[in-house]
């Protein structure tokens, strides 16, 4: 039995909205972290003292946030339809 079938009907709407919020927040933060990490890695901004390994950590954080956003999208599609 899927999660959608186990959730009571009155909770499906709020869970869909919460999943949509997780998706938007995850994708926005993931994009920001990934782009900042890439600019740090290639030294395209004025921030001094950031090593390549630290910039890779920022890129990894961005990618994790994008995957969390994708999970939010999957949750929204599961509860909204």
GROMACS .gro file of N, CA and C in nm:
model
  243
    1UNK      N    1   0.085  -0.116   0.000
    1UNK     CA    2   0.000   0.000   0.000
    1UNK      C    3   0.090   0.123   0.000
    2UNK      N    4   0.058   0.218  -0.087
    2UNK     CA    5   0.140   0.338  -0.098
    2UNK      C    6   0.109   0.436   0.016
    3UNK      N    7   0.198   0.530   0.032
    3UNK     CA    8   0.181   0.632   0.138
    3UNK      C    9   0.057   0.714   0.111
    4UNK      N   10   0.028   0.740  -0.016
    4UNK     CA   11  -0.089   0.820  -0.051
    4UNK      C   12  -0.218   0.755  -0.002
    5UNK      N   13  -0.225   0.624  -0.007
    5UNK     CA   14  -0.346   0.555   0.037
    5UNK      C   15  -0.357   0.549   0.188
    6UNK      N   16  -0.246   0.561   0.260
    6UNK     CA   17  -0.249   0.554   0.407
    6UNK      C   18  -0.273   0.689   0.472
    7UNK      N   19  -0.255   0.797   0.400
    7UNK     CA   20  -0.273   0.930   0.456
    7UNK      C   21  -0.422   0.966   0.449
    8UNK      N   22  -0.478   1.016   0.559
    8UNK     CA   23  -0.620   1.056   0.556
    8UNK      C   24  -0.642   1.170   0.457
    9UNK      N   25  -0.762   1.174   0.400
    9UNK     CA   26  -0.794   1.274   0.298
    9UNK      C   27  -0.775   1.418   0.346
   10UNK      N   28  -0.813   1.455   0.469
   10UNK     CA   29  -0.794   1.596   0.510
   10UNK      C   30  -0.648   1.640   0.517
   11UNK      N   31  -0.554   1.544   0.526
   11UNK     CA   32  -0.412   1.581   0.535
   11UNK      C   33  -0.341   1.584   0.400
   12UNK      N   34  -0.406   1.537   0.295
   12UNK     CA   35  -0.341   1.533   0.165
   12UNK      C   36  -0.312   1.673   0.110
   13UNK      N   37  -0.402   1.766   0.128
   13UNK     CA   38  -0.381   1.903   0.080
   13UNK      C   39  -0.265   1.971   0.149
   14UNK      N   40  -0.263   1.975   0.284
   14UNK     CA   41  -0.149   2.037   0.351
   14UNK      C   42  -0.015   1.969   0.323
   15UNK      N   43  -0.016   1.836   0.310
   15UNK     CA   44   0.108   1.766   0.278
   15UNK      C   45   0.156   1.799   0.136
   16UNK      N   46   0.063   1.817   0.045
   16UNK     CA   47   0.099   1.858  -0.091
   16UNK      C   48   0.159   1.997  -0.093
   17UNK      N   49   0.101   2.089  -0.016
   17UNK     CA   50   0.155   2.225  -0.009
   17UNK      C   51   0.292   2.226   0.058
   18UNK      N   52   0.308   2.147   0.164
   18UNK     CA   53   0.439   2.139   0.231
   18UNK      C   54   0.543   2.078   0.137
   19UNK      N   55   0.505   1.977   0.062
   19UNK     CA   56   0.598   1.917  -0.035
   19UNK      C   57   0.635   2.017  -0.143
   20UNK      N   58   0.540   2.099  -0.185
   20UNK     CA   59   0.569   2.202  -0.284
   20UNK      C   60   0.666   2.305  -0.228
   21UNK      N   61   0.649   2.341  -0.102
   21UNK     CA   62   0.742   2.433  -0.038
   21UNK      C   63   0.882   2.376  -0.026
   22UNK      N   64   0.890   2.247   0.007
   22UNK     CA   65   1.021   2.180   0.015
   22UNK      C   66   1.086   2.179  -0.122
   23UNK      N   67   1.006   2.156  -0.226
   23UNK     CA   68   1.060   2.154  -0.361
   23UNK      C   69   1.117   2.289  -0.400
   24UNK      N   70   1.040   2.394  -0.380
   24UNK     CA   71   1.085   2.528  -0.419
   24UNK      C   72   1.207   2.568  -0.339
   25UNK      N   73   1.204   2.549  -0.209
   25UNK     CA   74   1.317   2.586  -0.124
   25UNK      C   75   1.442   2.505  -0.159
   26UNK      N   76   1.426   2.376  -0.181
   26UNK     CA   77   1.539   2.291  -0.214
   26UNK      C   78   1.602   2.328  -0.347
   27UNK      N   79   1.519   2.355  -0.448
   27UNK     CA   80   1.574   2.390  -0.578
   27UNK      C   81   1.641   2.527  -0.577
   28UNK      N   82   1.580   2.623  -0.508
   28UNK     CA   83   1.639   2.757  -0.503
   28UNK      C   84   1.771   2.754  -0.427
   29UNK      N   85   1.772   2.694  -0.309
   29UNK     CA   86   1.896   2.686  -0.232
   29UNK      C   87   2.001   2.601  -0.304
   30UNK      N   88   1.958   2.493  -0.367
   30UNK     CA   89   2.051   2.409  -0.441
   30UNK      C   90   2.116   2.483  -0.556
   31UNK      N   91   2.038   2.561  -0.628
   31UNK     CA   92   2.094   2.641  -0.738
   31UNK      C   93   2.193   2.744  -0.685
   32UNK      N   94   2.157   2.812  -0.577
   32UNK     CA   95   2.245   2.914  -0.521
   32UNK      C   96   2.376   2.851  -0.473
   33UNK      N   97   2.368   2.745  -0.393
   33UNK     CA   98   2.488   2.681  -0.342
   33UNK      C   99   2.576   2.626  -0.455
   34UNK      N  100   2.513   2.565  -0.555
   34UNK     CA  101   2.591   2.508  -0.665
   34UNK      C  102   2.663   2.617  -0.743
   35UNK      N  103   2.594   2.725  -0.775
   35UNK     CA  104   2.657   2.832  -0.852
   35UNK      C  105   2.766   2.903  -0.772
   36UNK      N  106   2.741   2.926  -0.644
   36UNK     CA  107   2.845   2.988  -0.561
   36UNK      C  108   2.965   2.894  -0.549
   37UNK      N  109   2.941   2.765  -0.534
   37UNK     CA  110   3.050   2.669  -0.526
   37UNK      C  111   3.132   2.663  -0.653
   38UNK      N  112   3.065   2.670  -0.767
   38UNK     CA  113   3.137   2.668  -0.895
   38UNK      C  114   3.222   2.795  -0.909
   39UNK      N  115   3.167   2.910  -0.872
   39UNK     CA  116   3.246   3.033  -0.882
   39UNK      C  117   3.361   3.033  -0.782
   40UNK      N  118   3.341   2.971  -0.667
   40UNK     CA  119   3.452   2.959  -0.573
   40UNK      C  120   3.560   2.865  -0.625
   41UNK      N  121   3.518   2.757  -0.687
   41UNK     CA  122   3.613   2.658  -0.737
   41UNK      C  123   3.702   2.717  -0.846
   42UNK      N  124   3.642   2.793  -0.937
   42UNK     CA  125   3.718   2.852  -1.047
   42UNK      C  126   3.771   2.992  -1.015
   43UNK      N  127   3.755   3.035  -0.889
   43UNK     CA  128   3.805   3.164  -0.841
   43UNK      C  129   3.752   3.280  -0.926
   44UNK      N  130   3.620   3.279  -0.948
   44UNK     CA  131   3.557   3.383  -1.029
   44UNK      C  132   3.496   3.495  -0.945
   45UNK      N  133   3.511   3.491  -0.814
   45UNK     CA  134   3.459   3.599  -0.730
   45UNK      C  135   3.572   3.651  -0.642
   46UNK      N  136   3.542   3.753  -0.564
   46UNK     CA  137   3.646   3.819  -0.486
   46UNK      C  138   3.670   3.761  -0.348
   47UNK      N  139   3.613   3.647  -0.317
   47UNK     CA  140   3.632   3.589  -0.184
   47UNK      C  141   3.769   3.522  -0.178
   48UNK      N  142   3.850   3.564  -0.083
   48UNK     CA  143   3.985   3.510  -0.068
   48UNK      C  144   3.989   3.407   0.045
   49UNK      N  145   4.078   3.313   0.034
   49UNK     CA  146   4.100   3.217   0.142
   49UNK      C  147   4.012   3.095   0.140
   50UNK      N  148   3.940   3.069   0.031
   50UNK     CA  149   3.857   2.950   0.019
   50UNK      C  150   3.933   2.848  -0.065
   51UNK      N  151   3.956   2.731  -0.010
   51UNK     CA  152   4.030   2.629  -0.083
   51UNK      C  153   3.937   2.555  -0.180
   52UNK      N  154   3.998   2.475  -0.266
   52UNK     CA  155   3.919   2.398  -0.362
   52UNK      C  156   3.834   2.292  -0.293
   53UNK      N  157   3.886   2.233  -0.186
   53UNK     CA  158   3.808   2.132  -0.115
   53UNK      C  159   3.686   2.194  -0.047
   54UNK      N  160   3.700   2.315   0.004
   54UNK     CA  161   3.584   2.382   0.064
   54UNK      C  162   3.480   2.419  -0.042
   55UNK      N  163   3.526   2.458  -0.159
   55UNK     CA  164   3.431   2.489  -0.266
   55UNK      C  165   3.360   2.363  -0.315
   56UNK      N  166   3.429   2.249  -0.312
   56UNK     CA  167   3.363   2.124  -0.350
   56UNK      C  168   3.256   2.086  -0.248
   57UNK      N  169   3.281   2.117  -0.122
   57UNK     CA  170   3.179   2.093  -0.018
   57UNK      C  171   3.056   2.179  -0.045
   58UNK      N  172   3.076   2.304  -0.087
   58UNK     CA  173   2.963   2.393  -0.119
   58UNK      C  174   2.887   2.339  -0.240
   59UNK      N  175   2.958   2.291  -0.340
   59UNK     CA  176   2.892   2.232  -0.457
   59UNK      C  177   2.814   2.107  -0.417
   60UNK      N  178   2.872   2.023  -0.332
   60UNK     CA  179   2.802   1.903  -0.285
   60UNK      C  180   2.677   1.937  -0.206
   61UNK      N  181   2.685   2.042  -0.124
   61UNK     CA  182   2.566   2.086  -0.050
   61UNK      C  183   2.456   2.131  -0.146
   62UNK      N  184   2.495   2.200  -0.251
   62UNK     CA  185   2.397   2.242  -0.351
   62UNK      C  186   2.332   2.125  -0.421
   63UNK      N  187   2.410   2.024  -0.452
   63UNK     CA  188   2.355   1.906  -0.520
   63UNK      C  189   2.261   1.830  -0.427
   64UNK      N  190   2.296   1.821  -0.299
   64UNK     CA  191   2.208   1.756  -0.202
   64UNK      C  192   2.076   1.833  -0.190
   65UNK      N  193   2.084   1.965  -0.189
   65UNK     CA  194   1.962   2.047  -0.182
   65UNK      C  195   1.875   2.027  -0.306
   66UNK      N  196   1.938   2.011  -0.422
   66UNK     CA  197   1.861   1.985  -0.544
   66UNK      C  198   1.790   1.850  -0.535
   67UNK      N  199   1.857   1.749  -0.481
   67UNK     CA  200   1.792   1.619  -0.463
   67UNK      C  201   1.678   1.627  -0.362
   68UNK      N  202   1.693   1.707  -0.259
   68UNK     CA  203   1.583   1.727  -0.163
   68UNK      C  204   1.466   1.796  -0.232
   69UNK      N  205   1.497   1.892  -0.318
   69UNK     CA  206   1.392   1.957  -0.397
   69UNK      C  207   1.320   1.859  -0.487
   70UNK      N  208   1.395   1.767  -0.546
   70UNK     CA  209   1.334   1.664  -0.630
   70UNK      C  210   1.242   1.573  -0.548
   71UNK      N  211   1.288   1.540  -0.427
   71UNK     CA  212   1.203   1.458  -0.338
   71UNK      C  213   1.075   1.533  -0.302
   72UNK      N  214   1.085   1.664  -0.284
   72UNK     CA  215   0.966   1.744  -0.259
   72UNK      C  216   0.871   1.743  -0.379
   73UNK      N  217   0.928   1.746  -0.499
   73UNK     CA  218   0.846   1.739  -0.620
   73UNK      C  219   0.774   1.605  -0.627
   74UNK      N  220   0.847   1.498  -0.596
   74UNK     CA  221   0.783   1.365  -0.599
   74UNK      C  222   0.672   1.356  -0.494
   75UNK      N  223   0.695   1.415  -0.377
   75UNK     CA  224   0.592   1.416  -0.275
   75UNK      C  225   0.472   1.497  -0.316
   76UNK      N  226   0.496   1.611  -0.381
   76UNK     CA  227   0.385   1.692  -0.428
   76UNK      C  228   0.303   1.616  -0.533
   77UNK      N  229   0.370   1.551  -0.626
   77UNK     CA  230   0.297   1.477  -0.729
   77UNK      C  231   0.222   1.358  -0.668
   78UNK      N  232   0.275   1.302  -0.560
   78UNK     CA  233   0.206   1.190  -0.495
   78UNK      C  234   0.083   1.233  -0.418
   79UNK      N  235   0.087   1.349  -0.357
   79UNK     CA  236  -0.027   1.394  -0.276
   79UNK      C  237  -0.124   1.482  -0.353
   80UNK      N  238  -0.080   1.546  -0.459
   80UNK     CA  239  -0.168   1.639  -0.529
   80UNK      C  240  -0.260   1.568  -0.627
   81UNK      N  241  -0.218   1.453  -0.677
   81UNK     CA  242  -0.301   1.386  -0.780
   81UNK      C  243  -0.342   1.251  -0.733
   0.00000   0.00000   0.00000
